[in-house]
């Protein structure tokens, strides 16, 4: 065999092994796979074409410069990827790995295919910061490319390990962030750095752990327990996405909903009695088609992808079991991002509304409830995909606006017999309008007066009256809900909306 070919084989074998054995063993003790094992589970067998394998090959301690990039197929679909190798310099970014990252992003844009980021990295190598951090084609370019790609091709980030400092913005600019509990983390400064800089003592889990980000900060979208689960979650999410913004998601085989109680049995007649919105959702969507987005974050609002009659649909629903379904500061942030994803990739939106409105009080006002609430309404107003609102029960105040009420380009506002629309509910309305009168009455007369005014108010917002006045487009029976949604989405799929010309909207932030 020729010597040059033998050298090539030896070098390739060395590089494919990654870092030293002790780092492989350490990862295994943490339940972490070698990066190439992750890729083999994620991609179809033999479907990966790797680029830059020999990057930094003259440095024996830096095989592939700690980063694997390439193009492969997942269930037959072409996808670009970059993946950190944490057995090499803790997966840190060097000059060659940054260049590899940029090149594969550019390729994803050229091919108009999804881009995956498999992160398990210590961030940029400070010892090489002049070659990694400040320049036109260095670290910042990775984030610039992510922003340019946003809404053009799906971007998915799986955090298998850390994503510190500047690298923490990779998940921030991705459409979907999957985080592995116990191992994944994201933070701008490590606990040691935080203590040195501001004197705060904290832990990695409290400050930047996966569970915290998926439930408190909102950076993470799906919390998983294992790397295998993370990989399967990524594959499942891709089934709801098209290749790019110019295509539409693949249509699947229509399945009947899971067997369960009738909708009229699920929804209590008393609007103040909570119920589990998931039970209603299960009677609308195809069985085994639910992919929840940000389940642990702002759980008073449910967002997720599903199939209804085989067609991919984005679903937004209030959850009466959590905080009465009231919209708090985080709720509109969650909804706005979800709505933007759906609109970017031609996914119609279904709103199931049972909302008392936005939360009130000094705490939420100081937290910016008006500013945050406007984000949801802005995203909804800009969405040009088909939108259907179903008034399940109460739809009060600005909650009507946020949940795709009649004024926001909604194709149809439907209501179940249990529905009602008003500025506020009868109890609050009577107190607001007649409080002085109530206080003037003898105590023994107050109850009857209040009850009479509540009944009068309730009659004024009767759902049949609203239908008569064309406030809503149609009243539907409980048993018609799923079929009505399927029929209308089928009719609306050719929808075209004129968008006023401008450089950009100025949104609340």
Short mmCIF file of C-alpha atoms in Angstrom, two decimals:
data_model
loop_
_atom_site.label_atom_id
_atom_site.label_comp_id
_atom_site.label_asym_id
_atom_site.label_seq_id
_atom_site.Cartn_x
_atom_site.Cartn_y
_atom_site.Cartn_z
CA UNK A 1 0.00 0.00 0.00
CA UNK A 2 1.26 3.47 -0.82
CA UNK A 3 2.68 5.45 2.11
CA UNK A 4 0.59 8.52 1.40
CA UNK A 5 -2.59 6.45 1.43
CA UNK A 6 -1.54 4.75 4.69
CA UNK A 7 -0.99 8.17 6.24
CA UNK A 8 -4.46 9.26 5.11
CA UNK A 9 -6.06 6.17 6.68
CA UNK A 10 -4.19 6.62 9.97
CA UNK A 11 -5.08 10.30 10.18
CA UNK A 12 -8.73 9.67 9.39
CA UNK A 13 -8.93 6.92 12.00
CA UNK A 14 -7.33 9.20 14.60
CA UNK A 15 -9.69 12.06 13.88
CA UNK A 16 -12.82 9.91 13.92
CA UNK A 17 -11.97 8.74 17.44
CA UNK A 18 -12.23 12.27 18.81
CA UNK A 19 -10.43 13.18 22.04
CA UNK A 20 -8.62 11.13 24.64
CA UNK A 21 -10.23 8.06 26.16
CA UNK A 22 -10.53 9.65 29.59
CA UNK A 23 -12.89 12.27 28.16
CA UNK A 24 -15.01 9.58 26.52
CA UNK A 25 -15.23 7.78 29.86
CA UNK A 26 -16.15 10.98 31.69
CA UNK A 27 -18.98 11.67 29.25
CA UNK A 28 -20.24 8.12 29.55
CA UNK A 29 -20.39 8.51 33.35
CA UNK A 30 -22.71 11.48 32.79
CA UNK A 31 -24.99 9.56 30.43
CA UNK A 32 -23.56 11.39 27.43
CA UNK A 33 -22.85 9.77 24.06
CA UNK A 34 -19.86 10.43 21.85
CA UNK A 35 -20.92 13.04 19.29
CA UNK A 36 -20.58 10.63 16.37
CA UNK A 37 -22.87 8.17 18.13
CA UNK A 38 -25.46 10.94 18.46
CA UNK A 39 -25.20 11.67 14.76
CA UNK A 40 -25.56 7.99 13.82
CA UNK A 41 -28.79 7.79 15.85
CA UNK A 42 -30.16 11.05 14.48
CA UNK A 43 -29.45 10.57 10.78
CA UNK A 44 -30.41 7.82 8.36
CA UNK A 45 -27.80 5.09 8.07
CA UNK A 46 -24.93 6.07 5.77
CA UNK A 47 -26.62 9.37 4.90
CA UNK A 48 -24.05 11.85 6.25
CA UNK A 49 -21.56 13.72 4.07
CA UNK A 50 -19.08 15.39 6.41
CA UNK A 51 -17.17 18.56 5.59
CA UNK A 52 -13.97 19.77 7.20
CA UNK A 53 -13.00 16.46 8.78
CA UNK A 54 -9.32 17.37 8.52
CA UNK A 55 -9.72 20.88 9.92
CA UNK A 56 -6.69 21.72 12.10
CA UNK A 57 -5.30 18.25 11.32
CA UNK A 58 -1.74 19.39 12.02
CA UNK A 59 -2.68 19.87 15.68
CA UNK A 60 -2.86 16.30 17.07
CA UNK A 61 -4.82 17.43 20.14
CA UNK A 62 -7.57 19.06 18.05
CA UNK A 63 -9.15 16.45 15.75
CA UNK A 64 -11.69 18.17 13.43
CA UNK A 65 -11.09 21.23 15.65
CA UNK A 66 -13.73 19.90 18.09
CA UNK A 67 -16.57 20.37 15.63
CA UNK A 68 -18.33 18.10 13.13
CA UNK A 69 -20.26 19.67 10.28
CA UNK A 70 -22.01 18.24 7.26
CA UNK A 71 -25.17 17.37 5.40
CA UNK A 72 -27.30 14.30 5.96
CA UNK A 73 -30.78 12.88 5.72
CA UNK A 74 -33.34 12.35 8.49
CA UNK A 75 -36.19 10.12 7.36
CA UNK A 76 -35.13 10.88 3.81
CA UNK A 77 -35.06 14.67 4.25
CA UNK A 78 -31.88 16.67 3.65
CA UNK A 79 -30.64 18.54 6.73
CA UNK A 80 -27.43 20.47 7.53
CA UNK A 81 -25.82 20.17 10.94
CA UNK A 82 -23.01 21.26 13.20
CA UNK A 83 -22.11 19.27 16.30
CA UNK A 84 -19.60 19.96 19.05
CA UNK A 85 -17.21 17.21 20.13
CA UNK A 86 -16.86 17.66 23.89
CA UNK A 87 -14.01 15.13 24.04
CA UNK A 88 -11.81 17.67 22.24
CA UNK A 89 -11.03 20.85 24.19
CA UNK A 90 -14.48 20.51 25.81
CA UNK A 91 -16.08 21.18 22.43
CA UNK A 92 -14.79 24.75 22.43
CA UNK A 93 -14.78 27.02 19.37
CA UNK A 94 -11.46 27.63 17.64
CA UNK A 95 -10.77 29.49 14.39
CA UNK A 96 -11.33 26.44 12.19
CA UNK A 97 -14.47 25.26 13.98
CA UNK A 98 -15.99 28.74 13.70
CA UNK A 99 -15.24 28.75 9.97
CA UNK A 100 -16.84 25.31 9.68
CA UNK A 101 -19.92 26.56 11.48
CA UNK A 102 -20.26 29.54 9.16
CA UNK A 103 -19.75 27.44 6.03
CA UNK A 104 -22.44 24.92 6.95
CA UNK A 105 -24.89 27.71 7.76
CA UNK A 106 -24.22 29.21 4.35
CA UNK A 107 -24.80 25.82 2.77
CA UNK A 108 -28.14 25.43 4.58
CA UNK A 109 -29.20 28.82 3.23
CA UNK A 110 -28.12 27.90 -0.30
CA UNK A 111 -29.87 24.53 -0.19
CA UNK A 112 -32.87 25.94 1.71
CA UNK A 113 -32.91 23.04 4.18
CA UNK A 114 -33.23 22.83 7.99
CA UNK A 115 -30.19 23.57 10.15
CA UNK A 116 -29.42 21.59 13.33
CA UNK A 117 -27.11 22.70 16.13
CA UNK A 118 -25.93 19.91 18.47
CA UNK A 119 -24.33 21.84 21.33
CA UNK A 120 -22.01 20.47 24.01
CA UNK A 121 -19.38 23.16 24.21
CA UNK A 122 -17.25 25.25 26.56
CA UNK A 123 -17.67 28.24 24.24
CA UNK A 124 -14.93 30.21 22.50
CA UNK A 125 -11.27 29.50 23.26
CA UNK A 126 -10.14 32.57 25.14
CA UNK A 127 -6.52 31.76 24.30
CA UNK A 128 -7.38 32.28 20.62
CA UNK A 129 -9.86 35.11 20.99
CA UNK A 130 -8.36 37.35 18.29
CA UNK A 131 -8.91 34.56 15.76
CA UNK A 132 -12.35 33.56 17.09
CA UNK A 133 -14.23 36.49 18.56
CA UNK A 134 -14.17 39.96 16.97
CA UNK A 135 -13.76 39.68 13.20
CA UNK A 136 -16.11 39.79 10.24
CA UNK A 137 -15.95 36.04 9.74
CA UNK A 138 -15.63 34.92 13.31
CA UNK A 139 -18.01 34.16 16.19
CA UNK A 140 -20.44 36.99 15.60
CA UNK A 141 -21.03 35.81 12.04
CA UNK A 142 -22.57 32.58 13.37
CA UNK A 143 -25.28 34.58 15.15
CA UNK A 144 -25.69 36.97 12.22
CA UNK A 145 -26.32 33.97 9.98
CA UNK A 146 -28.85 32.53 12.42
CA UNK A 147 -30.82 35.76 12.32
CA UNK A 148 -30.69 35.89 8.51
CA UNK A 149 -31.89 32.27 8.36
CA UNK A 150 -34.70 32.85 10.86
CA UNK A 151 -38.06 32.18 9.25
CA UNK A 152 -36.36 30.98 6.06
CA UNK A 153 -35.38 27.46 7.15
CA UNK A 154 -36.16 25.65 10.42
CA UNK A 155 -33.37 25.86 12.99
CA UNK A 156 -33.27 23.33 15.82
CA UNK A 157 -30.84 23.36 18.73
CA UNK A 158 -30.24 20.33 20.95
CA UNK A 159 -28.33 21.15 24.12
CA UNK A 160 -26.60 17.95 25.23
CA UNK A 161 -24.23 19.88 27.49
CA UNK A 162 -23.17 23.45 28.22
CA UNK A 163 -23.58 26.47 25.98
CA UNK A 164 -21.84 29.29 27.85
CA UNK A 165 -21.15 32.99 27.32
CA UNK A 166 -21.57 34.11 23.70
CA UNK A 167 -22.38 30.56 22.59
CA UNK A 168 -25.57 30.78 24.69
CA UNK A 169 -27.07 32.80 21.85
CA UNK A 170 -27.11 29.77 19.54
CA UNK A 171 -30.20 28.41 21.33
CA UNK A 172 -31.61 31.92 21.72
CA UNK A 173 -31.71 32.38 17.92
CA UNK A 174 -33.02 28.87 17.17
CA UNK A 175 -36.68 28.01 16.52
CA UNK A 176 -36.72 25.04 18.88
CA UNK A 177 -34.45 24.34 21.85
CA UNK A 178 -34.33 20.82 23.29
CA UNK A 179 -32.46 20.50 26.61
CA UNK A 180 -31.27 17.33 28.31
CA UNK A 181 -31.99 17.50 32.04
CA UNK A 182 -28.98 17.44 34.39
CA UNK A 183 -26.44 17.87 31.57
CA UNK A 184 -27.59 20.81 29.43
CA UNK A 185 -26.98 24.38 30.57
CA UNK A 186 -26.75 27.89 29.17
CA UNK A 187 -25.38 30.97 30.89
CA UNK A 188 -23.51 34.19 30.19
CA UNK A 189 -21.21 33.82 33.18
CA UNK A 190 -20.33 30.71 35.17
CA UNK A 191 -21.17 30.54 38.92
CA UNK A 192 -17.52 31.20 39.71
CA UNK A 193 -17.45 34.24 37.43
CA UNK A 194 -20.72 35.52 38.90
CA UNK A 195 -19.36 35.28 42.43
CA UNK A 196 -16.18 37.10 41.47
CA UNK A 197 -17.97 39.83 39.51
CA UNK A 198 -21.06 40.61 41.61
CA UNK A 199 -20.61 38.59 44.80
CA UNK A 200 -23.60 36.32 44.20
CA UNK A 201 -23.30 32.68 45.22
CA UNK A 202 -25.34 30.41 43.00
CA UNK A 203 -25.30 26.99 41.38
CA UNK A 204 -25.26 25.93 37.77
CA UNK A 205 -28.72 24.34 38.01
CA UNK A 206 -30.31 27.38 39.61
CA UNK A 207 -28.69 29.88 37.27
CA UNK A 208 -28.49 28.07 33.95
CA UNK A 209 -29.74 24.51 34.22
CA UNK A 210 -32.06 22.83 31.74
CA UNK A 211 -35.05 22.68 34.07
CA UNK A 212 -34.72 26.35 34.98
CA UNK A 213 -34.53 27.44 31.35
CA UNK A 214 -37.52 25.30 30.33
CA UNK A 215 -39.74 26.46 33.19
CA UNK A 216 -38.56 29.92 34.28
CA UNK A 217 -36.51 31.81 31.69
CA UNK A 218 -38.24 30.33 28.63
CA UNK A 219 -34.98 29.79 26.72
CA UNK A 220 -35.63 26.05 26.53
CA UNK A 221 -38.69 24.70 24.73
CA UNK A 222 -38.63 20.96 25.48
CA UNK A 223 -37.05 19.31 28.53
CA UNK A 224 -36.01 15.69 28.01
CA UNK A 225 -34.44 13.15 30.34
CA UNK A 226 -32.05 11.35 28.00
CA UNK A 227 -30.08 11.97 24.83
CA UNK A 228 -32.10 9.31 23.01
CA UNK A 229 -35.25 11.23 23.91
CA UNK A 230 -33.67 14.45 22.64
CA UNK A 231 -32.87 12.83 19.30
CA UNK A 232 -36.38 11.40 18.90
CA UNK A 233 -37.88 14.77 19.83
CA UNK A 234 -35.85 16.45 17.11
CA UNK A 235 -37.02 13.90 14.55
CA UNK A 236 -40.65 14.33 15.64
CA UNK A 237 -40.47 18.12 15.37
CA UNK A 238 -39.15 17.91 11.83
CA UNK A 239 -42.27 15.98 10.78
CA UNK A 240 -44.30 19.11 11.49
CA UNK A 241 -41.95 21.40 9.55
CA UNK A 242 -41.46 21.97 5.80
CA UNK A 243 -37.95 22.16 4.39
CA UNK A 244 -38.18 25.94 4.10
CA UNK A 245 -40.59 28.86 4.13
CA UNK A 246 -41.62 28.40 0.49
CA UNK A 247 -42.91 24.87 1.09
CA UNK A 248 -45.72 23.52 3.26
CA UNK A 249 -45.57 20.72 5.83
CA UNK A 250 -46.23 17.21 4.58
CA UNK A 251 -49.79 16.02 4.97
CA UNK A 252 -50.30 12.83 6.96
CA UNK A 253 -53.00 10.21 7.19
CA UNK A 254 -56.04 11.48 9.06
CA UNK A 255 -56.67 9.73 12.37
CA UNK A 256 -59.67 9.93 14.65
CA UNK A 257 -59.15 11.56 18.07
CA UNK A 258 -58.40 9.44 21.10
CA UNK A 259 -61.46 7.87 22.71
CA UNK A 260 -62.70 10.11 25.51
CA UNK A 261 -65.58 12.01 27.04
CA UNK A 262 -67.84 14.09 24.85
CA UNK A 263 -66.91 17.77 24.63
CA UNK A 264 -70.18 18.85 26.26
CA UNK A 265 -69.24 16.68 29.25
CA UNK A 266 -65.73 18.14 29.45
CA UNK A 267 -66.74 21.82 29.63
CA UNK A 268 -68.47 22.83 32.90
CA UNK A 269 -71.51 25.09 32.58
CA UNK A 270 -70.25 27.32 35.37
CA UNK A 271 -67.55 29.52 33.83
CA UNK A 272 -65.70 29.71 37.16
CA UNK A 273 -65.23 25.94 37.42
CA UNK A 274 -61.85 24.94 35.91
CA UNK A 275 -61.41 22.03 33.52
CA UNK A 276 -58.45 20.42 31.80
CA UNK A 277 -58.06 21.93 28.32
CA UNK A 278 -55.84 19.00 27.30
CA UNK A 279 -58.89 16.75 27.49
CA UNK A 280 -60.69 19.01 25.01
CA UNK A 281 -57.64 19.22 22.77
CA UNK A 282 -57.52 15.43 22.59
CA UNK A 283 -61.05 15.40 21.19
CA UNK A 284 -60.08 17.84 18.40
CA UNK A 285 -56.69 16.61 17.17
CA UNK A 286 -55.65 13.37 15.49
CA UNK A 287 -54.60 10.69 17.95
CA UNK A 288 -50.85 10.58 18.76
CA UNK A 289 -50.15 13.79 16.84
CA UNK A 290 -49.39 16.23 19.68
CA UNK A 291 -46.03 18.03 20.00
CA UNK A 292 -46.12 20.54 22.83
CA UNK A 293 -44.05 23.71 22.68
CA UNK A 294 -42.82 25.21 25.97
CA UNK A 295 -44.94 22.90 28.13
CA UNK A 296 -43.26 23.91 31.40
CA UNK A 297 -43.11 27.64 30.67
CA UNK A 298 -46.22 29.79 31.30
CA UNK A 299 -48.46 26.69 31.56
CA UNK A 300 -51.59 28.85 31.80
CA UNK A 301 -51.33 28.97 28.00
CA UNK A 302 -50.93 25.80 25.91
CA UNK A 303 -49.07 25.90 22.59
CA UNK A 304 -48.25 22.96 20.36
CA UNK A 305 -48.18 21.40 16.92
CA UNK A 306 -50.65 18.71 15.97
CA UNK A 307 -52.48 17.19 13.04
CA UNK A 308 -56.18 17.74 12.50
CA UNK A 309 -57.55 15.59 9.71
CA UNK A 310 -53.95 14.76 8.77
CA UNK A 311 -52.93 18.41 8.29
CA UNK A 312 -50.30 20.09 10.46
CA UNK A 313 -51.86 22.76 12.66
CA UNK A 314 -50.56 25.11 15.34
CA UNK A 315 -52.77 25.16 18.41
CA UNK A 316 -53.01 27.89 21.07
CA UNK A 317 -55.32 27.28 24.03
CA UNK A 318 -55.96 28.71 27.47
CA UNK A 319 -55.61 26.29 30.39
CA UNK A 320 -58.34 26.96 33.00
CA UNK A 321 -56.65 24.55 35.42
CA UNK A 322 -53.63 26.86 35.75
CA UNK A 323 -54.24 30.38 37.10
CA UNK A 324 -57.72 30.20 35.62
CA UNK A 325 -56.25 30.54 32.14
CA UNK A 326 -55.41 34.20 32.82
CA UNK A 327 -52.64 35.65 30.66
CA UNK A 328 -49.59 36.67 32.70
CA UNK A 329 -46.34 38.37 31.64
CA UNK A 330 -44.75 35.23 30.18
CA UNK A 331 -47.88 33.96 28.39
CA UNK A 332 -47.76 36.44 25.47
CA UNK A 333 -44.01 35.93 24.99
CA UNK A 334 -44.63 32.20 24.63
CA UNK A 335 -47.55 32.69 22.27
CA UNK A 336 -45.86 35.34 20.11
CA UNK A 337 -42.87 33.13 19.37
CA UNK A 338 -45.08 30.14 18.60
CA UNK A 339 -47.32 32.16 16.30
CA UNK A 340 -44.28 33.48 14.42
CA UNK A 341 -42.96 29.94 13.87
CA UNK A 342 -46.32 28.82 12.51
CA UNK A 343 -46.66 31.82 10.24
CA UNK A 344 -43.10 31.45 8.93
CA UNK A 345 -43.69 27.86 7.84
CA UNK A 346 -47.27 28.03 6.51
CA UNK A 347 -48.87 26.29 9.49
CA UNK A 348 -52.52 27.35 10.11
CA UNK A 349 -53.46 28.40 13.63
CA UNK A 350 -56.35 27.21 15.80
CA UNK A 351 -57.18 29.13 18.99
CA UNK A 352 -59.29 27.45 21.71
CA UNK A 353 -60.33 30.34 23.94
CA UNK A 354 -61.40 30.27 27.56
CA UNK A 355 -59.71 33.36 28.95
CA UNK A 356 -60.71 35.84 31.66
CA UNK A 357 -58.22 38.33 30.19
CA UNK A 358 -54.80 39.63 31.12
CA UNK A 359 -53.76 39.65 34.76
CA UNK A 360 -54.12 42.94 36.62
CA UNK A 361 -52.36 44.40 39.64
CA UNK A 362 -49.24 46.35 40.55
CA UNK A 363 -46.90 43.35 40.31
CA UNK A 364 -47.70 42.53 36.68
CA UNK A 365 -47.91 46.20 35.71
CA UNK A 366 -44.40 46.77 37.05
CA UNK A 367 -43.30 43.66 35.13
CA UNK A 368 -44.59 45.14 31.87
CA UNK A 369 -47.84 43.23 31.30
CA UNK A 370 -49.02 45.83 28.76
CA UNK A 371 -45.76 45.74 26.81
CA UNK A 372 -45.56 41.94 26.90
CA UNK A 373 -49.23 41.54 26.11
CA UNK A 374 -48.79 43.65 23.00
CA UNK A 375 -46.25 41.14 21.65
CA UNK A 376 -48.90 38.44 21.32
CA UNK A 377 -51.36 40.76 19.62
CA UNK A 378 -48.62 42.03 17.28
CA UNK A 379 -47.59 38.52 16.24
CA UNK A 380 -51.22 37.55 15.72
CA UNK A 381 -51.92 40.64 13.61
CA UNK A 382 -48.93 40.01 11.36
CA UNK A 383 -49.72 36.32 10.84
CA UNK A 384 -51.04 35.74 7.32
CA UNK A 385 -51.76 32.02 7.64
CA UNK A 386 -55.30 30.76 8.14
CA UNK A 387 -56.58 31.48 11.66
CA UNK A 388 -59.65 30.10 13.40
CA UNK A 389 -60.79 31.13 16.87
CA UNK A 390 -63.19 28.92 18.82
CA UNK A 391 -64.79 30.56 21.84
CA UNK A 392 -64.99 27.56 24.13
CA UNK A 393 -66.33 29.37 27.16
CA UNK A 394 -65.54 32.89 28.40
CA UNK A 395 -63.49 35.25 26.26
CA UNK A 396 -63.16 38.50 28.19
CA UNK A 397 -61.31 41.78 27.83
CA UNK A 398 -58.12 41.97 25.82
CA UNK A 399 -58.02 38.18 26.09
CA UNK A 400 -60.43 38.23 23.13
CA UNK A 401 -57.89 40.22 21.15
CA UNK A 402 -54.94 38.02 22.13
CA UNK A 403 -56.83 34.82 21.31
CA UNK A 404 -57.60 35.81 17.70
CA UNK A 405 -60.83 37.71 18.11
CA UNK A 406 -62.76 39.08 15.13
CA UNK A 407 -60.63 42.20 14.54
CA UNK A 408 -57.28 40.50 13.94
CA UNK A 409 -57.45 38.99 10.47
CA UNK A 410 -59.09 35.86 11.81
CA UNK A 411 -60.79 33.85 9.07
CA UNK A 412 -63.56 32.61 11.33
CA UNK A 413 -64.60 33.19 14.92
CA UNK A 414 -66.73 30.23 15.98
CA UNK A 415 -68.41 29.70 19.33
CA UNK A 416 -69.65 26.66 21.17
CA UNK A 417 -73.02 26.96 22.97
CA UNK A 418 -71.03 27.46 26.19
CA UNK A 419 -69.22 30.53 24.83
CA UNK A 420 -69.50 34.19 25.80
CA UNK A 421 -67.66 37.37 24.82
CA UNK A 422 -67.53 40.53 26.93
CA UNK A 423 -65.31 43.28 28.28
CA UNK A 424 -65.50 41.46 31.61
CA UNK A 425 -67.56 38.78 33.31
CA UNK A 426 -70.95 39.49 34.95
CA UNK A 427 -69.59 39.49 38.51
CA UNK A 428 -66.78 41.98 37.85
CA UNK A 429 -68.96 44.12 35.55
CA UNK A 430 -71.76 44.56 38.07
CA UNK A 431 -69.27 45.47 40.80
CA UNK A 432 -67.54 47.95 38.50
CA UNK A 433 -70.71 49.72 37.36
CA UNK A 434 -72.99 49.50 40.39
CA UNK A 435 -70.67 49.45 43.40
CA UNK A 436 -71.90 52.77 44.81
CA UNK A 437 -75.52 51.78 44.25
CA UNK A 438 -74.94 48.43 45.97
CA UNK A 439 -73.41 50.14 48.99
CA UNK A 440 -76.37 52.52 49.25
CA UNK A 441 -78.90 49.66 49.44
CA UNK A 442 -79.88 48.04 52.72
CA UNK A 443 -77.80 44.94 53.24
CA UNK A 444 -80.79 42.60 52.94
CA UNK A 445 -81.56 43.98 49.42
CA UNK A 446 -78.06 43.81 47.97
CA UNK A 447 -77.99 40.14 47.04
CA UNK A 448 -81.19 40.32 44.98
CA UNK A 449 -80.08 43.53 43.25
CA UNK A 450 -76.68 42.10 42.34
CA UNK A 451 -78.21 38.86 41.07
CA UNK A 452 -80.71 40.72 38.88
CA UNK A 453 -78.00 42.92 37.36
CA UNK A 454 -75.77 39.91 36.68
CA UNK A 455 -78.62 38.17 34.85
CA UNK A 456 -79.32 41.32 32.89
CA UNK A 457 -75.65 41.63 31.95
CA UNK A 458 -75.39 37.95 31.03
CA UNK A 459 -78.36 38.31 28.68
CA UNK A 460 -76.68 41.26 27.00
CA UNK A 461 -73.63 39.15 26.17
CA UNK A 462 -75.60 36.04 25.25
CA UNK A 463 -73.73 34.15 22.51
CA UNK A 464 -76.86 33.95 20.35
CA UNK A 465 -77.16 37.72 20.45
CA UNK A 466 -73.51 38.04 19.40
CA UNK A 467 -74.15 35.66 16.50
CA UNK A 468 -77.23 37.70 15.55
CA UNK A 469 -75.10 40.85 15.44
CA UNK A 470 -72.42 39.08 13.32
CA UNK A 471 -69.82 39.54 16.07
CA UNK A 472 -69.04 35.86 15.59
CA UNK A 473 -69.22 33.99 12.29
CA UNK A 474 -71.02 30.85 13.43
CA UNK A 475 -72.37 28.96 16.39
CA UNK A 476 -71.49 25.26 16.33
CA UNK A 477 -72.58 22.28 18.36
CA UNK A 478 -70.15 20.52 20.67
CA UNK A 479 -70.08 17.46 18.41
CA UNK A 480 -69.32 19.64 15.35
CA UNK A 481 -66.13 21.23 16.62
CA UNK A 482 -63.55 19.00 14.95
CA UNK A 483 -65.42 18.64 11.64
CA UNK A 484 -66.09 22.39 11.44
CA UNK A 485 -62.40 23.17 11.93
CA UNK A 486 -61.34 20.61 9.30
CA UNK A 487 -63.85 21.93 6.73
CA UNK A 488 -62.92 25.55 7.21
CA UNK A 489 -59.14 25.05 7.12
CA UNK A 490 -59.57 23.10 3.86
CA UNK A 491 -61.44 26.06 2.35
CA UNK A 492 -58.99 28.67 3.60
CA UNK A 493 -55.77 27.09 2.34
CA UNK A 494 -55.60 29.37 -0.75
CA UNK A 495 -55.69 32.48 1.46
CA UNK A 496 -53.56 35.42 0.30
CA UNK A 497 -53.09 38.53 2.40
CA UNK A 498 -51.77 41.89 1.23
CA UNK A 499 -49.06 43.12 3.58
CA UNK A 500 -48.37 46.88 3.55
CA UNK A 501 -44.93 47.76 2.22
CA UNK A 502 -42.47 48.94 4.87
CA UNK A 503 -38.98 48.19 6.11
CA UNK A 504 -40.15 46.62 9.33
CA UNK A 505 -42.75 46.90 12.04
CA UNK A 506 -41.69 48.37 15.38
CA UNK A 507 -42.78 45.83 17.93
CA UNK A 508 -42.91 45.98 21.71
CA UNK A 509 -39.87 44.21 23.19
#
